[in-house]
XYZ file of C-alpha atoms in Angstrom:
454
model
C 73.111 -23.046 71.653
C 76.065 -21.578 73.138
C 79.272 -23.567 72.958
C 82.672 -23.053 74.917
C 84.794 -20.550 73.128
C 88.437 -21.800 71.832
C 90.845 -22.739 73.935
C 94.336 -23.581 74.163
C 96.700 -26.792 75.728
C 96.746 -26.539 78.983
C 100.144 -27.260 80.340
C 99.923 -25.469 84.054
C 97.103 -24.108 86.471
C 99.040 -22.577 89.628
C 98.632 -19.764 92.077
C 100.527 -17.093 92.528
C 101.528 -15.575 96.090
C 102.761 -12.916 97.101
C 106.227 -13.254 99.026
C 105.700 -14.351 102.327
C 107.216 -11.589 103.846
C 104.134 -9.761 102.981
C 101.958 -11.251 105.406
C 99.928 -8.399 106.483
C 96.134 -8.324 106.031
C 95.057 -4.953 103.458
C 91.541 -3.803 103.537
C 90.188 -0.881 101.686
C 86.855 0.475 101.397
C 85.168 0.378 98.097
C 84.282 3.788 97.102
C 81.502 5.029 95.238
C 83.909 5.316 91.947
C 84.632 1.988 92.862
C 80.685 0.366 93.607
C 79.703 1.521 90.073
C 81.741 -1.060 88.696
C 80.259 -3.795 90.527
C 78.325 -5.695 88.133
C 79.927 -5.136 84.980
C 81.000 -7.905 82.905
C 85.135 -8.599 83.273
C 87.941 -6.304 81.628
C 90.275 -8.583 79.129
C 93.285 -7.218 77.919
C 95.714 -9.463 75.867
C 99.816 -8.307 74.901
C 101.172 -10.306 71.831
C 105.012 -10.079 71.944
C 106.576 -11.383 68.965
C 109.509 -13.651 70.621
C 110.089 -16.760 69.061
C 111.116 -19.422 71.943
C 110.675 -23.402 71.436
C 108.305 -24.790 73.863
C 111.612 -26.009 76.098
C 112.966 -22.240 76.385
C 109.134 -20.985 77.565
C 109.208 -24.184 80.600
C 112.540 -23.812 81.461
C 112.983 -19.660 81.410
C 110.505 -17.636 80.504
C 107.508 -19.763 83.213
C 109.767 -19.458 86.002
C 111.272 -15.857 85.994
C 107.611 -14.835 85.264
C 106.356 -16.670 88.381
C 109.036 -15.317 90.442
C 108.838 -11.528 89.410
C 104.920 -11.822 89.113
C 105.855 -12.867 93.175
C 107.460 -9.860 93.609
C 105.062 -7.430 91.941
C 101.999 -8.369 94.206
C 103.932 -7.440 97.428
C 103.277 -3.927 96.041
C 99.685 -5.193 94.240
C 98.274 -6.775 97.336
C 94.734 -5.977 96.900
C 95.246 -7.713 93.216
C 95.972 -11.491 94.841
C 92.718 -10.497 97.415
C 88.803 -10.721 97.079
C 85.958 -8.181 96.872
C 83.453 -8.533 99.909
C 79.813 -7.537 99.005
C 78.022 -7.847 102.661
C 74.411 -9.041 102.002
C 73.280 -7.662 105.326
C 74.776 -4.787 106.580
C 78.363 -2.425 105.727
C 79.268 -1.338 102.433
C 81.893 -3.785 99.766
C 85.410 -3.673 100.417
C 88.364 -5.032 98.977
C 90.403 -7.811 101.043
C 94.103 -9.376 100.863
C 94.921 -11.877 103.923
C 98.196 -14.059 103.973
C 97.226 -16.905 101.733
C 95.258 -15.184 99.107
C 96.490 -15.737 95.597
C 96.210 -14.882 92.190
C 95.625 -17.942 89.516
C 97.780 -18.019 86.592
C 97.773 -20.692 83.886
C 100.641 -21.581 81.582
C 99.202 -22.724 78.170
C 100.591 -23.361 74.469
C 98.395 -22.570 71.428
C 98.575 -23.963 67.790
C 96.853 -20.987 66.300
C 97.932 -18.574 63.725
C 100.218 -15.815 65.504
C 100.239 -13.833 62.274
C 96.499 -14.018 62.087
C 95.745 -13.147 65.170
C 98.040 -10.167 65.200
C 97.203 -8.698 62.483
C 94.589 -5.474 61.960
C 91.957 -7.650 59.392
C 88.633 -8.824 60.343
C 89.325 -12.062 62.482
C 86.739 -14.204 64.342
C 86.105 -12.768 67.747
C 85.692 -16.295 69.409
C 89.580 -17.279 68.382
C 91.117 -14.696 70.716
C 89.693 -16.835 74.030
C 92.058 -19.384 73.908
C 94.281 -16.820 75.467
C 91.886 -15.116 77.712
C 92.073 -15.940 81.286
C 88.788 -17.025 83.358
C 88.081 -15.612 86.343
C 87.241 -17.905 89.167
C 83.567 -17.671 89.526
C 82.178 -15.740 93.290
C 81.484 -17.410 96.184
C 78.579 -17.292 97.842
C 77.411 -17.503 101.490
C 74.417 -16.526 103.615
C 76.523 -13.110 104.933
C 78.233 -12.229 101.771
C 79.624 -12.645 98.189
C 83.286 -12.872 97.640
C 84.753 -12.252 94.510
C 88.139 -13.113 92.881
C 89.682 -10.167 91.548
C 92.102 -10.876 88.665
C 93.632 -13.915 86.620
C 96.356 -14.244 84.643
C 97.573 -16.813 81.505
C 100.777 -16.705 79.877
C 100.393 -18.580 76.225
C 103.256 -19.788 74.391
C 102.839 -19.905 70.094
C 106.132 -21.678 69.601
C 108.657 -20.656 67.639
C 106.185 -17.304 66.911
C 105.330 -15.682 69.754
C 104.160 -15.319 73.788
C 100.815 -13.953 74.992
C 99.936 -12.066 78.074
C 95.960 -12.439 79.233
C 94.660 -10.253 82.010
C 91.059 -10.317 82.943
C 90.408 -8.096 86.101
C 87.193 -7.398 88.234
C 86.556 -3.823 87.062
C 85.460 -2.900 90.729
C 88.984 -3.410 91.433
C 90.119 -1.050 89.632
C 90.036 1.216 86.804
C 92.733 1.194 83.834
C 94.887 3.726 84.981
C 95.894 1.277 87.948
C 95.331 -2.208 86.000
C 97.957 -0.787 83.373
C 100.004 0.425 86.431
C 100.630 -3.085 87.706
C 101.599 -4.580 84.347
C 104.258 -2.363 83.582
C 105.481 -2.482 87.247
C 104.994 -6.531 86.257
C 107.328 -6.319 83.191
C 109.755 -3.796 85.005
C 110.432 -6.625 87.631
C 110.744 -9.141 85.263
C 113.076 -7.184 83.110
C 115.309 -6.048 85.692
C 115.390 -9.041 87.324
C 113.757 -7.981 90.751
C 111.792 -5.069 92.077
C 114.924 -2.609 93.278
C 114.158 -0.747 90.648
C 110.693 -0.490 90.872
C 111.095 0.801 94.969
C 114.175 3.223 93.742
C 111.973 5.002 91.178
C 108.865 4.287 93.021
C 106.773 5.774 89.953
C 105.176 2.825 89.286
C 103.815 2.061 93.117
C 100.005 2.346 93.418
C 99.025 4.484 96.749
C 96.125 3.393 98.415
C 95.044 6.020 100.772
C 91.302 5.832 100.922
C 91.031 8.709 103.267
C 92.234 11.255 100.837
C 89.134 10.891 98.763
C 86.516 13.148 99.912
C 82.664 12.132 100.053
C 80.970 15.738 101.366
C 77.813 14.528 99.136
C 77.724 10.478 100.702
C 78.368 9.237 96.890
C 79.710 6.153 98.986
C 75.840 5.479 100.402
C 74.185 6.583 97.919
C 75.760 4.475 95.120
C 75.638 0.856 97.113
C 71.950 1.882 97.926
C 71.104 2.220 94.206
C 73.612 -0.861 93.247
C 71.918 -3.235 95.887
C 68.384 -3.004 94.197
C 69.128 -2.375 90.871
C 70.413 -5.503 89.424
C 71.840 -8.998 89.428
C 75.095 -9.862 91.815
C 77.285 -10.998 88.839
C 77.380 -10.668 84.975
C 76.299 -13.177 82.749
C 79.099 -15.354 81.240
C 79.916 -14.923 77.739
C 78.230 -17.037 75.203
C 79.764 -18.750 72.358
C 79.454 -18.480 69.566
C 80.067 -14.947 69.655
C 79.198 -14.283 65.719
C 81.411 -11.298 65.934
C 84.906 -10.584 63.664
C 87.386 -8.250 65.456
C 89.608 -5.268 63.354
C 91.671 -2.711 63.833
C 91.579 0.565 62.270
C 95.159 2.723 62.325
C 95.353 6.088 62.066
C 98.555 7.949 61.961
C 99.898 11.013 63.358
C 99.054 12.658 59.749
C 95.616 11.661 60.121
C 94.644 12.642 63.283
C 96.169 15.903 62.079
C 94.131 16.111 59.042
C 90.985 14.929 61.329
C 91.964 17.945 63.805
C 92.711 20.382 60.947
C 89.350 19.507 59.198
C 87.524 20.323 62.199
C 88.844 23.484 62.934
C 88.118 24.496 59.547
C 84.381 23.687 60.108
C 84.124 24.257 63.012
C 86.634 27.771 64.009
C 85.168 28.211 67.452
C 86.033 24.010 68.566
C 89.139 23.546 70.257
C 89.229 19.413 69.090
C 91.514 17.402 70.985
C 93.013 14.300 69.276
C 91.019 12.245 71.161
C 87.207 14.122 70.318
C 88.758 14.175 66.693
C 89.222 10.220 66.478
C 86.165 9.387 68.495
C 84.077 11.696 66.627
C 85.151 9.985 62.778
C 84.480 6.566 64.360
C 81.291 7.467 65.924
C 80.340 8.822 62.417
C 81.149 5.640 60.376
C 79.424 3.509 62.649
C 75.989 5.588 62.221
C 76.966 5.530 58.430
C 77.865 1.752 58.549
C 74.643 0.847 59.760
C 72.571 -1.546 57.522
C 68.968 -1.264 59.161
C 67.234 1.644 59.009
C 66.822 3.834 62.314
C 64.566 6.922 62.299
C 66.456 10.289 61.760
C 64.968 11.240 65.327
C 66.330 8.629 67.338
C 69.155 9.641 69.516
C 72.728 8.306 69.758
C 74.473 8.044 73.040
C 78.441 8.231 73.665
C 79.901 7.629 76.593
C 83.330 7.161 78.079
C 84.768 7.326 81.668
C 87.589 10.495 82.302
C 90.526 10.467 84.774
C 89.141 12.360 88.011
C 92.429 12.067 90.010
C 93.780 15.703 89.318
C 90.663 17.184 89.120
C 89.422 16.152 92.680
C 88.933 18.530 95.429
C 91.820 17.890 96.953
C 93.306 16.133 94.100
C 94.886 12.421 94.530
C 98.341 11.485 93.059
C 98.248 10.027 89.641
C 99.564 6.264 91.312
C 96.525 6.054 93.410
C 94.585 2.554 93.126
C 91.271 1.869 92.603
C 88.544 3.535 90.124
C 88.326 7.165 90.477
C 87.029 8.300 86.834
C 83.666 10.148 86.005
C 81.094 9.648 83.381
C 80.917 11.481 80.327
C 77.802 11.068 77.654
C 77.568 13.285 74.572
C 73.824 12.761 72.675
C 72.265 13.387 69.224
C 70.233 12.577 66.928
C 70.926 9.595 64.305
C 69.998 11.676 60.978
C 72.250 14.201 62.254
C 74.911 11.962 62.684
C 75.307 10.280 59.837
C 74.602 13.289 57.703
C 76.714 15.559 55.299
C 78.131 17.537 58.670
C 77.880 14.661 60.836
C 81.749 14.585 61.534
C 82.375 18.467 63.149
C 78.407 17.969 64.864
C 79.328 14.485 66.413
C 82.814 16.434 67.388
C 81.149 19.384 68.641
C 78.741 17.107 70.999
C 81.961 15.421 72.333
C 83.508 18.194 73.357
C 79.997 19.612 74.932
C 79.933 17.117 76.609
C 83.874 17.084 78.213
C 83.786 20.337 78.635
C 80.110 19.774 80.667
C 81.573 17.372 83.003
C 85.202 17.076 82.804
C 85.674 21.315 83.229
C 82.354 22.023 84.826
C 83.155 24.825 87.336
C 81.298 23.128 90.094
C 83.587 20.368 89.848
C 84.005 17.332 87.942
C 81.290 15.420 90.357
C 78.777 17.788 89.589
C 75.940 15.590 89.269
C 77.321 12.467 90.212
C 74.490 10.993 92.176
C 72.372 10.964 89.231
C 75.287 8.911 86.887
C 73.887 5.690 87.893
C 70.632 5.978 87.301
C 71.326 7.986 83.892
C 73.563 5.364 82.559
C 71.064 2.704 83.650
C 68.629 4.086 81.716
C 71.198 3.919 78.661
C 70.746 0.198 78.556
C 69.109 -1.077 75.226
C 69.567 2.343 73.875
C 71.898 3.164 70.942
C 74.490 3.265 72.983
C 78.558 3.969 71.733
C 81.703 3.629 74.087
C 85.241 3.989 74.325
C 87.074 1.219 76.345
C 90.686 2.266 77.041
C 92.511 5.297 76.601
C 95.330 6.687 74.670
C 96.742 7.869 77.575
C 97.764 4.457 78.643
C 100.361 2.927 76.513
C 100.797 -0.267 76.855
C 102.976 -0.242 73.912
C 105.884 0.558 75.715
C 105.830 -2.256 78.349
C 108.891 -4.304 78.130
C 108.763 -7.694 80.056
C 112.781 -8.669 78.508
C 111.367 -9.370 75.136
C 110.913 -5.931 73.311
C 107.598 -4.564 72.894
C 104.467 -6.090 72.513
C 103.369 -6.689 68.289
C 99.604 -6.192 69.051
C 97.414 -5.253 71.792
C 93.765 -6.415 71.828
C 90.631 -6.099 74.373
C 88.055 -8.407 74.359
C 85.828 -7.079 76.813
C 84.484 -5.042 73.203
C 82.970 -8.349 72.620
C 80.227 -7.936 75.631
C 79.378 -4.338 74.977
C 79.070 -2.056 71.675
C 81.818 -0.049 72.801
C 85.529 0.331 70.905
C 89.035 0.039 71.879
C 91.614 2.888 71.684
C 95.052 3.275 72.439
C 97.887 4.907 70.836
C 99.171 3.433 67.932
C 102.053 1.413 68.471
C 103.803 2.328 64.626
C 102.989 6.301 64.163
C 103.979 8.745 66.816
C 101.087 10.829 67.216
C 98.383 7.777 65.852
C 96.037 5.924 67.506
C 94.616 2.441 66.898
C 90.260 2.009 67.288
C 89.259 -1.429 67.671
C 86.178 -2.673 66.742
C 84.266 -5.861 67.472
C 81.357 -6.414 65.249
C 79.446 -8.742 62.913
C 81.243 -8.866 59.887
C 78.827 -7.213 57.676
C 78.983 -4.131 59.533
C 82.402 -4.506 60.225
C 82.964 -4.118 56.603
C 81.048 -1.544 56.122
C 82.468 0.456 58.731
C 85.980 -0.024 56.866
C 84.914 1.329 53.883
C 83.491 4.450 55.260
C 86.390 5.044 57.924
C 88.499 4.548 54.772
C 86.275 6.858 52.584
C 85.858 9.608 55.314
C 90.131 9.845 56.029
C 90.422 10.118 51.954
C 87.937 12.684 51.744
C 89.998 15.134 54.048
């Protein structure tokens, strides 16, 4: 029977506007890089800082200038305090701020272990959602579904620490503009106000719609397929989740050992740091694996790539929404987790980037058929890479100093892994893994074996 995951004291549910001088209504089509994302379960991120403040100094201080700089930020984030609008009988979705719209944000204190949960050990999944935000649930109506897009928590650990919770729509957008508006977040509320942020302007999403062309009708062709193919939301998650989450660090050293190891193997593969990392991990899972699977069955990988410079014409690196394409490298399971699984499982990666990602007809080459190929992915042996080590969240700074651990629970609904640059070792990375604890073990052994072996 499921049971409601852990949560923490509830000292504050509010909303969050933004100013009032930004009273004008914002409405964006959803594109087809956008109507992918419709139905897929919620993105959770969570930022530890380690900032001891009594329970007084969080009320008085930290709640307040958080409130008021979380203000400011969504004058530049409007389509974050808005809805998505799925029409149930005619027009495509679209995204939807009007003056009033909000974005809920609870204040909450929490008597678990900082330490533990901080730390890089196996640790029980379920603890981590006392300081996940929920979503508000869609609303539905005879014309159309509307859908909240993003929520908030800020939970105090006094005297050890404060945690941030986001949990976004994904349709919303993808992490390149999710990670965009919590650093803008945390520049405001370092600084004091958003001057800054306007002066340097780096940090301000653009949300011209126009500039991204559709010659193909991606746009039609993805919210016919979306409309028949499944349910309108995501099931909830159910507790308990009988999952531990760890995280495995690998320094600058290693992934230069991983890279050099390659090369030697493999002369004519140019491995990146990221095919390098994903490749060892995609490895020690196959290896890790406690029933048996035929040596025939294949082994999917998939992650989503950056299509903003690589679009015909290309869009600026601050533009908002989803615009990332599908990437899938296959093979077979006794191939995988054999003697020269490592360089093969690297090889296939970087097939498959170089497929997609560099494919001289462009990087949508293809792209009406991603749907339905991923689809058909479901219930398969299916590996993925949430995040990206091209986002560092590491370096966001809300007045406190950097954040002690980063963690994404949206690994729990999926079999896929975290990654993100390691906050310690320039050069690193950090993979995190959500698994039961048997494999999870397993895995740590082998990912500890395989960087020894070198």
């Amino acid at each position: 029977m499921a049971e409601n995951p852990p949560s923490a004291a509830v000292l504050e549910h509010c909303s969050i506007q933004p100013s009032p001088e930004s009273t004008a209504e914002l409405t964006l089509p959803l594109l087809h890089f956008d109507i992918s994302w419709l139905y897929f379960h919620p993105v959770h991120r969570l930022l530890f800082f380690d900032f001891p403040c009594s329970k007084s100094q969080f009320l008085e201080s930290i709640v307040p200038a958080m409130k008021q700089s979380l203000t400011r930020t969504l004058n530049h984030f409007l389509p974050l305090a808005g809805k998505i609008v799925q029409p149930l009988n005619s027009g495509r979705p679209f995204s939807r701020f009007a003056p009033g719209d909000s974005v809920p944000l609870t204040i909450a204190e929490c008597d678990k272990d900082f330490a533990e949960l901080t730390g890089n050990h196996p640790r029980v999944a379920d603890e981590f959602y006392a300081c996940v935000p929920h979503l508000p649930p869609a609303k539905h109506s005879p014309s159309d579904v509307v859908s909240p897009v993003l929520a908030l928590q800020i939970t105090l650990f006094p005297n050890h620490g404060v945690c941030l919770g986001f949990t976004n729509h994904h349709a919303i957008g993808d992490a390149s503009s999710i990670v965009r508006f919590i650093k803008a977040w945390a520049a405001v509320n370092r600084h004091g106000g958003d001057a800054k942020l306007i002066e340097e302007a780096s940090l301000l999403p653009v949300y011209d719609r126009t500039a991204v062309a559709d010659p193909d009708g991606l746009d039609s062709i993805y919210w016919d397929i979306m409309k028949q193919s499944r349910a309108i939301e995501s099931p909830p998650v159910s507790f308990p989740l009988n999952k531990h989450r760890a995280t495995f660090v690998l320094s600058g050293d290693d992934v230069q050992k991983l890279k050099n190891h390659l090369q030697k193997n493999r002369p004519e593969l140019r491995a990146t740091a990221f095919t390098a990392v994903c490749a060892l991990a995609w490895v020690c899972l196959a290896r890790a694996e406690a029933e048996p699977v035929a040596d025939n069955e294949l082994e999917y990988f998939g992650f989503a790539a950056d299509c903003r410079g690589r679009l015909k014409p290309p869009l600026p690196a601050a533009y908002f929404g989803n615009c990332v394409a599908f990437v899938k490298a296959e093979m077979a399971h006794g191939l995988l987790r054999g003697g020269d699984g490592l360089a093969a499982a690297a090889e296939s990666i970087a097939e498959a980037i170089q497929r997609t990602v560099y494919n001289e007809k462009g990087i949508l080459d293809g792209a009406e058929e991603w749907p339905m190929t991923f689809g058909k992915l479901i219930g398969k042996r299916l590996f993925g890479v949430a995040g990206s080590p091209r986002f560092d969240l590491y370096d966001v700074d809300y007045g406190w100093g950097r954040p002690k651990k980063l963690e994404s629970p949206s690994i729990d609904s999926d079999t896929s892994m975290s990654l993100c640059k390691s906050r310690d070792f320039e050069g690193g990375m950090e993979i995190g893994l959500s698994r039961p604890k048997k494999l999870l073990d397993a895995f740590a052994a082998i990912f500890a074996e395989s960087l020894n072996n070198l």
